[in-house]
CSV table of C-alpha atoms and ligand atoms in Angstrom, one decimal:
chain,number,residue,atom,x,y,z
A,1264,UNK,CA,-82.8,-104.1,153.0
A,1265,UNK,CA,-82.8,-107.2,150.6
A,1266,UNK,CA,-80.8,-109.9,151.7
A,1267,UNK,CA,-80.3,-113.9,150.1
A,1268,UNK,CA,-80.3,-116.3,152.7
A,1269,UNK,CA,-82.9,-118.7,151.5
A,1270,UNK,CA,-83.4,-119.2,147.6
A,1271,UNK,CA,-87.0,-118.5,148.2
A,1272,UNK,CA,-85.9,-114.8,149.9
A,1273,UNK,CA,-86.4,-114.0,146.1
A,1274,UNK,CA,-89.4,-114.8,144.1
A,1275,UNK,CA,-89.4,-116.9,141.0
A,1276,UNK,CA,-89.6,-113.6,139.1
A,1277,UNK,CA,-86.8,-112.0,140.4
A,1278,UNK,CA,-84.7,-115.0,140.2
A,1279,UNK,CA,-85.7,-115.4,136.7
A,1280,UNK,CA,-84.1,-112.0,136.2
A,1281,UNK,CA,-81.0,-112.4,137.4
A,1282,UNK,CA,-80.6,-115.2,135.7
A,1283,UNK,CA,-81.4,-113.2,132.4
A,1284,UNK,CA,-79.2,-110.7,133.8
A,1285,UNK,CA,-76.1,-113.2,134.3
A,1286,UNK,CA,-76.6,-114.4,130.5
A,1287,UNK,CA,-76.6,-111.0,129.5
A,1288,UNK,CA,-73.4,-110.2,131.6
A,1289,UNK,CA,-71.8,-113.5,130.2
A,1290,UNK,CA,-72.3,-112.3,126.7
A,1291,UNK,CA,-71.3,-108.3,127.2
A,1292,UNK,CA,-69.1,-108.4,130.2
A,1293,UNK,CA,-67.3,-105.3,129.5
A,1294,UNK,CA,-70.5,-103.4,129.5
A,1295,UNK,CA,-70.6,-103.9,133.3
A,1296,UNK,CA,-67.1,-103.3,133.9
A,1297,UNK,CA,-67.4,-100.0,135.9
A,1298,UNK,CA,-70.9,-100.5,137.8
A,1299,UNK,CA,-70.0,-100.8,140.6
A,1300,UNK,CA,-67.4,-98.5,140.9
A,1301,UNK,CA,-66.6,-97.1,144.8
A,1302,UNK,CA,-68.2,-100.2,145.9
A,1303,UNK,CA,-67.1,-103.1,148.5
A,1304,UNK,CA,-67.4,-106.6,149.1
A,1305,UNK,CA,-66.8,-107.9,151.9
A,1306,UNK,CA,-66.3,-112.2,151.9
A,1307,UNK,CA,-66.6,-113.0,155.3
A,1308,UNK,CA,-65.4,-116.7,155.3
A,1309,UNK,CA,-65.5,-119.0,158.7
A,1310,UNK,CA,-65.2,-122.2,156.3
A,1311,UNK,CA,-63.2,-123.6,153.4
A,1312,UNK,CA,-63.7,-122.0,150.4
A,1313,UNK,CA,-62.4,-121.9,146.9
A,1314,UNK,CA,-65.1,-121.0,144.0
A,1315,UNK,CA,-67.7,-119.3,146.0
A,1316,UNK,CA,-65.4,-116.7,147.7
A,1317,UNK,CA,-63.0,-116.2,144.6
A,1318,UNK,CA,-66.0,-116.2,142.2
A,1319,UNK,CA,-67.5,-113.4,144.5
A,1320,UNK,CA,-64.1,-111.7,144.4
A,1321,UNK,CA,-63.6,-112.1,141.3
A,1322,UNK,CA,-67.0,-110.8,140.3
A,1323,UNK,CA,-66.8,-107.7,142.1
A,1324,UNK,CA,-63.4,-106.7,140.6
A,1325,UNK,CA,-64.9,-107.7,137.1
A,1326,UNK,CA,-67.5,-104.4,138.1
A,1327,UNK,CA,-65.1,-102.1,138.8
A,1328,UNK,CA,-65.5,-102.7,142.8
A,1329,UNK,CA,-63.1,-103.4,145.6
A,1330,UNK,CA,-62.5,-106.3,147.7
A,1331,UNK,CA,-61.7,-107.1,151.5
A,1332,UNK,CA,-62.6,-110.4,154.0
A,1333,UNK,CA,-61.1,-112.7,155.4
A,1334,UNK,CA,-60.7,-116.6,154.5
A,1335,UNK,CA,-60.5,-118.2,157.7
A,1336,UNK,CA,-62.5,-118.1,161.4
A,1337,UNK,CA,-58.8,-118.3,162.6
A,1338,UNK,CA,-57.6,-114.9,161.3
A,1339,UNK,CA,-60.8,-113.0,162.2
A,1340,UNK,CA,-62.4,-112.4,165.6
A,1341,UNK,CA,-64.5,-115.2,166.3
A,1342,UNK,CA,-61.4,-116.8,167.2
A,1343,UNK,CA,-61.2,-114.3,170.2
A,1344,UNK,CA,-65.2,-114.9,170.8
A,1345,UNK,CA,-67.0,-112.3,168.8
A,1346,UNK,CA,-69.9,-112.8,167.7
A,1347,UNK,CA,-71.5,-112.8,164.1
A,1348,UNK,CA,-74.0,-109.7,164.9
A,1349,UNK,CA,-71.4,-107.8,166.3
A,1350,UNK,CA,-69.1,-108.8,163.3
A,1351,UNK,CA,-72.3,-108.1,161.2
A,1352,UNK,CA,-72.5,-104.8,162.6
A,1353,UNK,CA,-69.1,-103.5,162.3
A,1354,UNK,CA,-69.1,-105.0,158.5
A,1355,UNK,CA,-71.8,-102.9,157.5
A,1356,UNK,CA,-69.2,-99.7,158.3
A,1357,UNK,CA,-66.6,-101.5,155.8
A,1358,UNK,CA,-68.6,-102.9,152.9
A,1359,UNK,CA,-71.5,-102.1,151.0
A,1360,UNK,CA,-72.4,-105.8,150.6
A,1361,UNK,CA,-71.5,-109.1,152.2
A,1362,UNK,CA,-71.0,-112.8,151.1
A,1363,UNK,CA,-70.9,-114.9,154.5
A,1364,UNK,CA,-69.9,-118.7,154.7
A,1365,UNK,CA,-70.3,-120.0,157.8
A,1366,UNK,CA,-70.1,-123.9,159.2
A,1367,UNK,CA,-73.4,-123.2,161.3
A,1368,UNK,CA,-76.7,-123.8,159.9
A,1369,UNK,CA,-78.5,-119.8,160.6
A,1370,UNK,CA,-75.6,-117.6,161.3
A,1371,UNK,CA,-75.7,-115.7,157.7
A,1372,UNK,CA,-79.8,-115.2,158.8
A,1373,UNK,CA,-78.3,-114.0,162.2
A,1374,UNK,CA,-75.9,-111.5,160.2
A,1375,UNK,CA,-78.6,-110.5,158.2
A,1376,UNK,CA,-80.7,-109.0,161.3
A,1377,UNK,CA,-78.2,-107.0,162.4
A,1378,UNK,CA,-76.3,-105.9,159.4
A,1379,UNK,CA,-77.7,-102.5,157.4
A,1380,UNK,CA,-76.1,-104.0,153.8
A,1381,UNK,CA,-77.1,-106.9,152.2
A,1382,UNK,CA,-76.0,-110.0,153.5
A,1383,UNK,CA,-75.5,-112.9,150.9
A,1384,UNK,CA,-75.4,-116.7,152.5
A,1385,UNK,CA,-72.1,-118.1,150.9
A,1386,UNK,CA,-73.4,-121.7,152.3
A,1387,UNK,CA,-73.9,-122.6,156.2
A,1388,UNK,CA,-73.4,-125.9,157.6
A,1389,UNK,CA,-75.7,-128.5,155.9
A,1390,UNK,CA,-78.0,-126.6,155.4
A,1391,UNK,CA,-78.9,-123.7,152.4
A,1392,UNK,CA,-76.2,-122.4,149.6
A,1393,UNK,CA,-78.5,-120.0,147.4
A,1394,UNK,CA,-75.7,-118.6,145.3
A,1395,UNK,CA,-74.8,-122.1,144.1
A,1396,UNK,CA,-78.0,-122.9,142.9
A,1397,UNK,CA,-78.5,-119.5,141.0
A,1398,UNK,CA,-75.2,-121.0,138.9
A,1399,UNK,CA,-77.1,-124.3,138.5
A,1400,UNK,CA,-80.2,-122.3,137.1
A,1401,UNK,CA,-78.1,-120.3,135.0
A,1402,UNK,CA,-76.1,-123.4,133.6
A,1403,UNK,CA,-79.2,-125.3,132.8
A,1404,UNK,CA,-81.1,-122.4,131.6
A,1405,UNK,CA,-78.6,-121.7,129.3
A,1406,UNK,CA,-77.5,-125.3,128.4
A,1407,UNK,CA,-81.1,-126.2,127.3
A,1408,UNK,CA,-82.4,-123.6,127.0
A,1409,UNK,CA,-85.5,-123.8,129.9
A,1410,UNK,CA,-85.6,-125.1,133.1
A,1411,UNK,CA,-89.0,-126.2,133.1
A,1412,UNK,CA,-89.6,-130.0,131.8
A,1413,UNK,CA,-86.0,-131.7,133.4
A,1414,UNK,CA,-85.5,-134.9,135.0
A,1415,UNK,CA,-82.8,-134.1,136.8
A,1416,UNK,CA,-80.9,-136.9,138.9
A,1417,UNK,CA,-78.9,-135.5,142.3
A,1418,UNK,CA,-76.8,-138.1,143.6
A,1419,UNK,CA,-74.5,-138.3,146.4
A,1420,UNK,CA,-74.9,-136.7,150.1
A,1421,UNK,CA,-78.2,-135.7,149.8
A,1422,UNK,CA,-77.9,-135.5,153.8
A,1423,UNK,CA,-75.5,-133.1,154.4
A,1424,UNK,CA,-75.0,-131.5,151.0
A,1425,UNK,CA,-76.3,-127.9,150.9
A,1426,UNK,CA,-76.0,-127.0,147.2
A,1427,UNK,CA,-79.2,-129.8,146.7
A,1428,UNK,CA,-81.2,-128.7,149.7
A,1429,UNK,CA,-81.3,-125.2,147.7
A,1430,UNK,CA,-81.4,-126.3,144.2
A,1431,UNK,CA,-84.7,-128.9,145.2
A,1432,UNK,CA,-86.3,-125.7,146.9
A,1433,UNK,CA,-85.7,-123.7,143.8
A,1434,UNK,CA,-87.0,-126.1,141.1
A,1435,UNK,CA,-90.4,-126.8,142.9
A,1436,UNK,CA,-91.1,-123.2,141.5
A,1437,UNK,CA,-90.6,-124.4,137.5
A,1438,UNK,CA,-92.8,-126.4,135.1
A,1439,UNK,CA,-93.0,-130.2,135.1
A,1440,UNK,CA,-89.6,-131.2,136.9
A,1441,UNK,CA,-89.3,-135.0,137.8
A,1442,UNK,CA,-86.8,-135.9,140.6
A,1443,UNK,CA,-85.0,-138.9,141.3
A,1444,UNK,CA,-82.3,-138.7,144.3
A,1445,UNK,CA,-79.8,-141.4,144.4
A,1446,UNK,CA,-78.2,-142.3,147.6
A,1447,UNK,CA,-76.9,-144.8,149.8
A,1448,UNK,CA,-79.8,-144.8,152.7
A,1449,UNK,CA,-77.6,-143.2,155.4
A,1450,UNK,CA,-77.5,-139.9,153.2
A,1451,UNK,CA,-81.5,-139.6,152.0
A,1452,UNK,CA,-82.8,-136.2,151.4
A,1453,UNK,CA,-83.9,-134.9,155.2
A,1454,UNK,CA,-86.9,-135.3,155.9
A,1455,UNK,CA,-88.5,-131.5,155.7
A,1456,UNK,CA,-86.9,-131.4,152.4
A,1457,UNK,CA,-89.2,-134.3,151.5
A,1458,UNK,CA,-91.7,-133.2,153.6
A,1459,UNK,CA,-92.1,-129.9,153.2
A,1460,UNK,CA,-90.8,-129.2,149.3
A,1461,UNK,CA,-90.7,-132.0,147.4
A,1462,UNK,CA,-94.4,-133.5,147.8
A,1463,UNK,CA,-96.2,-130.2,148.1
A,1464,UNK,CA,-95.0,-129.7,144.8
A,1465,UNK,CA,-96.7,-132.7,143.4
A,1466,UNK,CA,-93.8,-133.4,141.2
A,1467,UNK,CA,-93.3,-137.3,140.6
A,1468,UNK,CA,-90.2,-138.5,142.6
A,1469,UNK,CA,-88.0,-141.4,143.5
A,1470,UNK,CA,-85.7,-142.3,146.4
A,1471,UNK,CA,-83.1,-145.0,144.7
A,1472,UNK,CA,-80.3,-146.1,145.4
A,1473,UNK,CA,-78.3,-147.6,142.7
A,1474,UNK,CA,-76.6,-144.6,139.7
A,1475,UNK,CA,-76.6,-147.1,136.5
A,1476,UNK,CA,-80.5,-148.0,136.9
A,1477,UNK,CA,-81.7,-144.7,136.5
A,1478,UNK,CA,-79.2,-142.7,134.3
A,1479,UNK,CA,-80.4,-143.0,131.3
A,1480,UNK,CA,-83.7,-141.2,132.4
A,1481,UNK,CA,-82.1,-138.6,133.0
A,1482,UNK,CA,-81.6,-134.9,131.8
A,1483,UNK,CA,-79.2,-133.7,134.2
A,1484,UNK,CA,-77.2,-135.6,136.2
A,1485,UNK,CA,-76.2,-133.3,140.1
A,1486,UNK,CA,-73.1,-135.4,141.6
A,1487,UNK,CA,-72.3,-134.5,144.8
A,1488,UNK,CA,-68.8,-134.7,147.4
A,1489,UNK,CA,-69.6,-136.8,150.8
A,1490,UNK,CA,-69.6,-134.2,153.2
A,1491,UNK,CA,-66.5,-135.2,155.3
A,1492,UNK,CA,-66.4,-132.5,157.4
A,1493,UNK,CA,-70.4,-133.2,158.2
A,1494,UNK,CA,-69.7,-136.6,159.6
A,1495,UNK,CA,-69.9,-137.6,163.3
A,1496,UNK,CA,-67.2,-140.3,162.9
A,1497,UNK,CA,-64.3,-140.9,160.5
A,1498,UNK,CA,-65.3,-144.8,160.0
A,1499,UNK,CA,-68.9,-143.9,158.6
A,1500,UNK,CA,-66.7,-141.1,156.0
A,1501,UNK,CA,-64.9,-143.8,155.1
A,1502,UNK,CA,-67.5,-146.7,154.3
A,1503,UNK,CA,-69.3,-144.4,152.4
A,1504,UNK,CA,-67.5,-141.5,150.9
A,1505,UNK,CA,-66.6,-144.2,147.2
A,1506,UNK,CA,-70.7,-144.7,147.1
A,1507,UNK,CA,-71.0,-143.7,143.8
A,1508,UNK,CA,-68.2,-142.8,140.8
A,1509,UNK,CA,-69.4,-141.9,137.5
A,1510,UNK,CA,-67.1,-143.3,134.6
A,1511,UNK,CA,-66.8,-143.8,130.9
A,1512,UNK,CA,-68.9,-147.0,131.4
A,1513,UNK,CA,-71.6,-145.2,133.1
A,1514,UNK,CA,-71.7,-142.4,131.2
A,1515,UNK,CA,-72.5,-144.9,127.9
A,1516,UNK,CA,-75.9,-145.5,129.5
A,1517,UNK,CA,-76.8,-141.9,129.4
A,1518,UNK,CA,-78.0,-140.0,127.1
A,1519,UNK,CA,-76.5,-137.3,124.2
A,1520,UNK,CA,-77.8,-134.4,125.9
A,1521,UNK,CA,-77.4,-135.5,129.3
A,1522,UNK,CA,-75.9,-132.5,131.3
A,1523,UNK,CA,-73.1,-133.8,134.2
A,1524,UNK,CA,-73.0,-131.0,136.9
A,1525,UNK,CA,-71.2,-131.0,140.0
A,1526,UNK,CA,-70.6,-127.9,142.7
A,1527,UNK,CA,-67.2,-128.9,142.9
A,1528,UNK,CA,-64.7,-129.9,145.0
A,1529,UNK,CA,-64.9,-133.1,143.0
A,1530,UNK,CA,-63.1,-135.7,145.4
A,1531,UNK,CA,-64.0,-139.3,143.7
A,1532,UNK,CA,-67.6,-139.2,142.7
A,1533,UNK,CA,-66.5,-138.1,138.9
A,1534,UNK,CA,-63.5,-140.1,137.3
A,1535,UNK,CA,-61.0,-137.4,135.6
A,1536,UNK,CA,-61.5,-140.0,132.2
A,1537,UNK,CA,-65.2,-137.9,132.3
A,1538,UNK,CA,-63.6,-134.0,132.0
A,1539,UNK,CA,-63.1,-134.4,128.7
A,1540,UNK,CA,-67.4,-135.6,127.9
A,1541,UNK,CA,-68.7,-133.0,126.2
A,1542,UNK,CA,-72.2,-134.0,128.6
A,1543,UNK,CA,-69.8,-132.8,131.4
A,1544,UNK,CA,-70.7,-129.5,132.2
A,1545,UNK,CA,-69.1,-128.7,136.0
A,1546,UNK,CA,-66.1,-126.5,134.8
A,1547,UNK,CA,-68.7,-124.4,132.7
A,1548,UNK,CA,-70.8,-124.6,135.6
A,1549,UNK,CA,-67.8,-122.8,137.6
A,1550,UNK,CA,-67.5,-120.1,135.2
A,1551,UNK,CA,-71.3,-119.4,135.3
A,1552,UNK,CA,-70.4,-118.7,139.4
A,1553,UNK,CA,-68.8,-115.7,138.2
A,1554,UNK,CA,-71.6,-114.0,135.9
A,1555,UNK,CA,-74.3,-115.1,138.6
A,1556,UNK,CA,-72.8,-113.6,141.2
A,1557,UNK,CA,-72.2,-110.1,139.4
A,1558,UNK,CA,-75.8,-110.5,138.6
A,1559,UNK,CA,-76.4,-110.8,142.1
A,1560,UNK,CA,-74.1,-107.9,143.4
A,1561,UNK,CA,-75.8,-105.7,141.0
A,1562,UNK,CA,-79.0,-106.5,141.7
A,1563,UNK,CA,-78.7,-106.7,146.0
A,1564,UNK,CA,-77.0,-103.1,145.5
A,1565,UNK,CA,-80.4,-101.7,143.1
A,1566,UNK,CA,-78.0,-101.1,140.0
A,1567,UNK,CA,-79.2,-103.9,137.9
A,1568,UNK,CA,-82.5,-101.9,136.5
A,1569,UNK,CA,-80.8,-99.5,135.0
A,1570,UNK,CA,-78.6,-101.9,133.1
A,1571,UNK,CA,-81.5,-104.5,132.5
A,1572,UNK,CA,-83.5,-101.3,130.6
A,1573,UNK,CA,-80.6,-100.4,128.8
A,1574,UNK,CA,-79.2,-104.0,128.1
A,1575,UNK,CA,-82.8,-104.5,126.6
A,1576,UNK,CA,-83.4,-101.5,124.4
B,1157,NCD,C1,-70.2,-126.8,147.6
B,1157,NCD,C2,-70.3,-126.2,149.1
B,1157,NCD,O1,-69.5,-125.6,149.6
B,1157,NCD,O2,-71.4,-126.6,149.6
B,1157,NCD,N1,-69.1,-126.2,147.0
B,1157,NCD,C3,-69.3,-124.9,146.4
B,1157,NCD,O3,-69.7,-124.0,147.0
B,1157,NCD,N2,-69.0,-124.8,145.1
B,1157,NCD,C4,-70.1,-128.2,147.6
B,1157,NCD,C5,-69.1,-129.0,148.4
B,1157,NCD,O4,-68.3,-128.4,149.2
B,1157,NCD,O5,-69.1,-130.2,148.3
């Protein structure tokens, strides 16, 4: 049974493919509109959510499959105690596959071992959100056409943020990639990220702290939301949650094909004056979500050969 808890669960090949597989799907959508026919999603949500579970919802339906989840711990049974490997179990009598979010760090990897369908991690705690970066491949991929040779800038919570923790474990695996993170100190990269993904790579990178020093080296700018709910204490939110906010003024220091990405929600880290950049790429970013994660359903669930062959020929 595959599941996607980790980006590395899949190799670079087989992420490579559903990526190729999402750009075909974003080109021909209609060809995939009954794949999954008889099929069923479950979205298993125990933390805010509004892209990841309605892109996964809405990617399902756009294959001709069904729906059902729930959007809160609250209206589920872990309010009355249950636990996620009973839920995991019971799920796997529902739903042919399942997207889980959950606000502790392991509990989709839990679900996973006692679950007999695949288990997708929608995000959990601080810590991994593999189906986010697959829509950051997928939106560099296809707005420069390769991966391999960025300079990519992530800036923000680097601490608590998940959506970087994955995307730095998944670019180790391309060509020539140059880092710089940009962060006040209190939200540095942790330090097995460092440690045990960013050196081994032997990539060149930089820890700074300051946005307008470094911009215009860059090919892709990742901004980040401060992770409110990760905090330990309001007051420490609130000193740092304005560290950076990328303007008009900023933005003239970067360069023409600069890429602006964001996972969204965007709180203040991008000024609205930015949307209408054509370097600012989030809301396109967003609509990738969609084809990724029909890529991904497709591919989990063993359909996606059959299509690749044909979708090739
Ligand atoms: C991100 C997440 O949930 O980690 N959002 C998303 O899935 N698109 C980023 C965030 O919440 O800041």
């Amino acid at each position: 049974m595959r599941h996607l808890i980790n980006p590395l669960d899949f190799t670079k090949e087989e992420t490579d493919k559903v990526i190729k597989l999402a750009e075909d799907i974003s080109q021909n959508i209609e060809k995939y509109s009954h794949t999954c026919a008889g099929k069923i999603l479950a979205t298993l949500f125990y933390e805010p959510s509004t892209r990841t579970r309605l892109s996964f919802e809405s990617a399902m339906m756009r294959l001709g499959g069904q729906v059902l989840g729930f959007s809160s711990a609250q209206s589920s049974s872990a309010s009355k105690g249950e636990s996620v490997a009973d839920t995991a179990r019971m799920i796997s009598c529902y739903a042919d596959i399942v997207a889980m979010r959950h606000y502790k760090e392991g509990a989709p990897a839990v679900a996973a071992k006692f679950a007999s369908v695949p288990i997708v991690n929608a995000g959990d705690g601080g810590h991994q959100h593999p189906t986010q970066t697959l829509t950051d491949l997928l939106t560099i991929q296809k707005g420069r056409g390769s991966i391999d040779g960025i300079t990519i800038g992530l800036c923000g919570d680097l601490r608590f943020g998940r959506t970087v923790h994955s995307l730095i474990q998944s670019l180790v695996r391309y060509q020539n990639v140059r880092f710089i993170f940009i962060s006040p100190k209190e939200l540095t990269l942790p330090d097995y990220i460092i440690e045990e993904v960013v050196k081994p790579s032997g990539f060149p990178y930089r820890e700074v702290s300051s946005m307008e020093d470094v911009i215009g080296e860059l090919d892709v700018l990742y901004m980040t939301r401060v992770q409110k709910e990760r905090f330990f204490n309001e007051e420490d939110y609130v000193r740092l949650k304005d560290s950076y906010i990328l303007d008009h003024k900023k933005m003239a220091l970067g360069k023409d094909s600069l890429m602006v990405m964001h996972p969204l929600p965007r709180v203040n880290e991008i000024a609205v004056e930015v949307d209408k950049d054509p370097r600012a790429v989030y809301f396109k970013q967003a609509q990738n979500g969609v084809y990724v994660r029909m890529a991904l359903i497709l591919s989990l669930l063993g359909i996606e050969n059959e299509i690749l062959e044909d979708s090739l020929c």
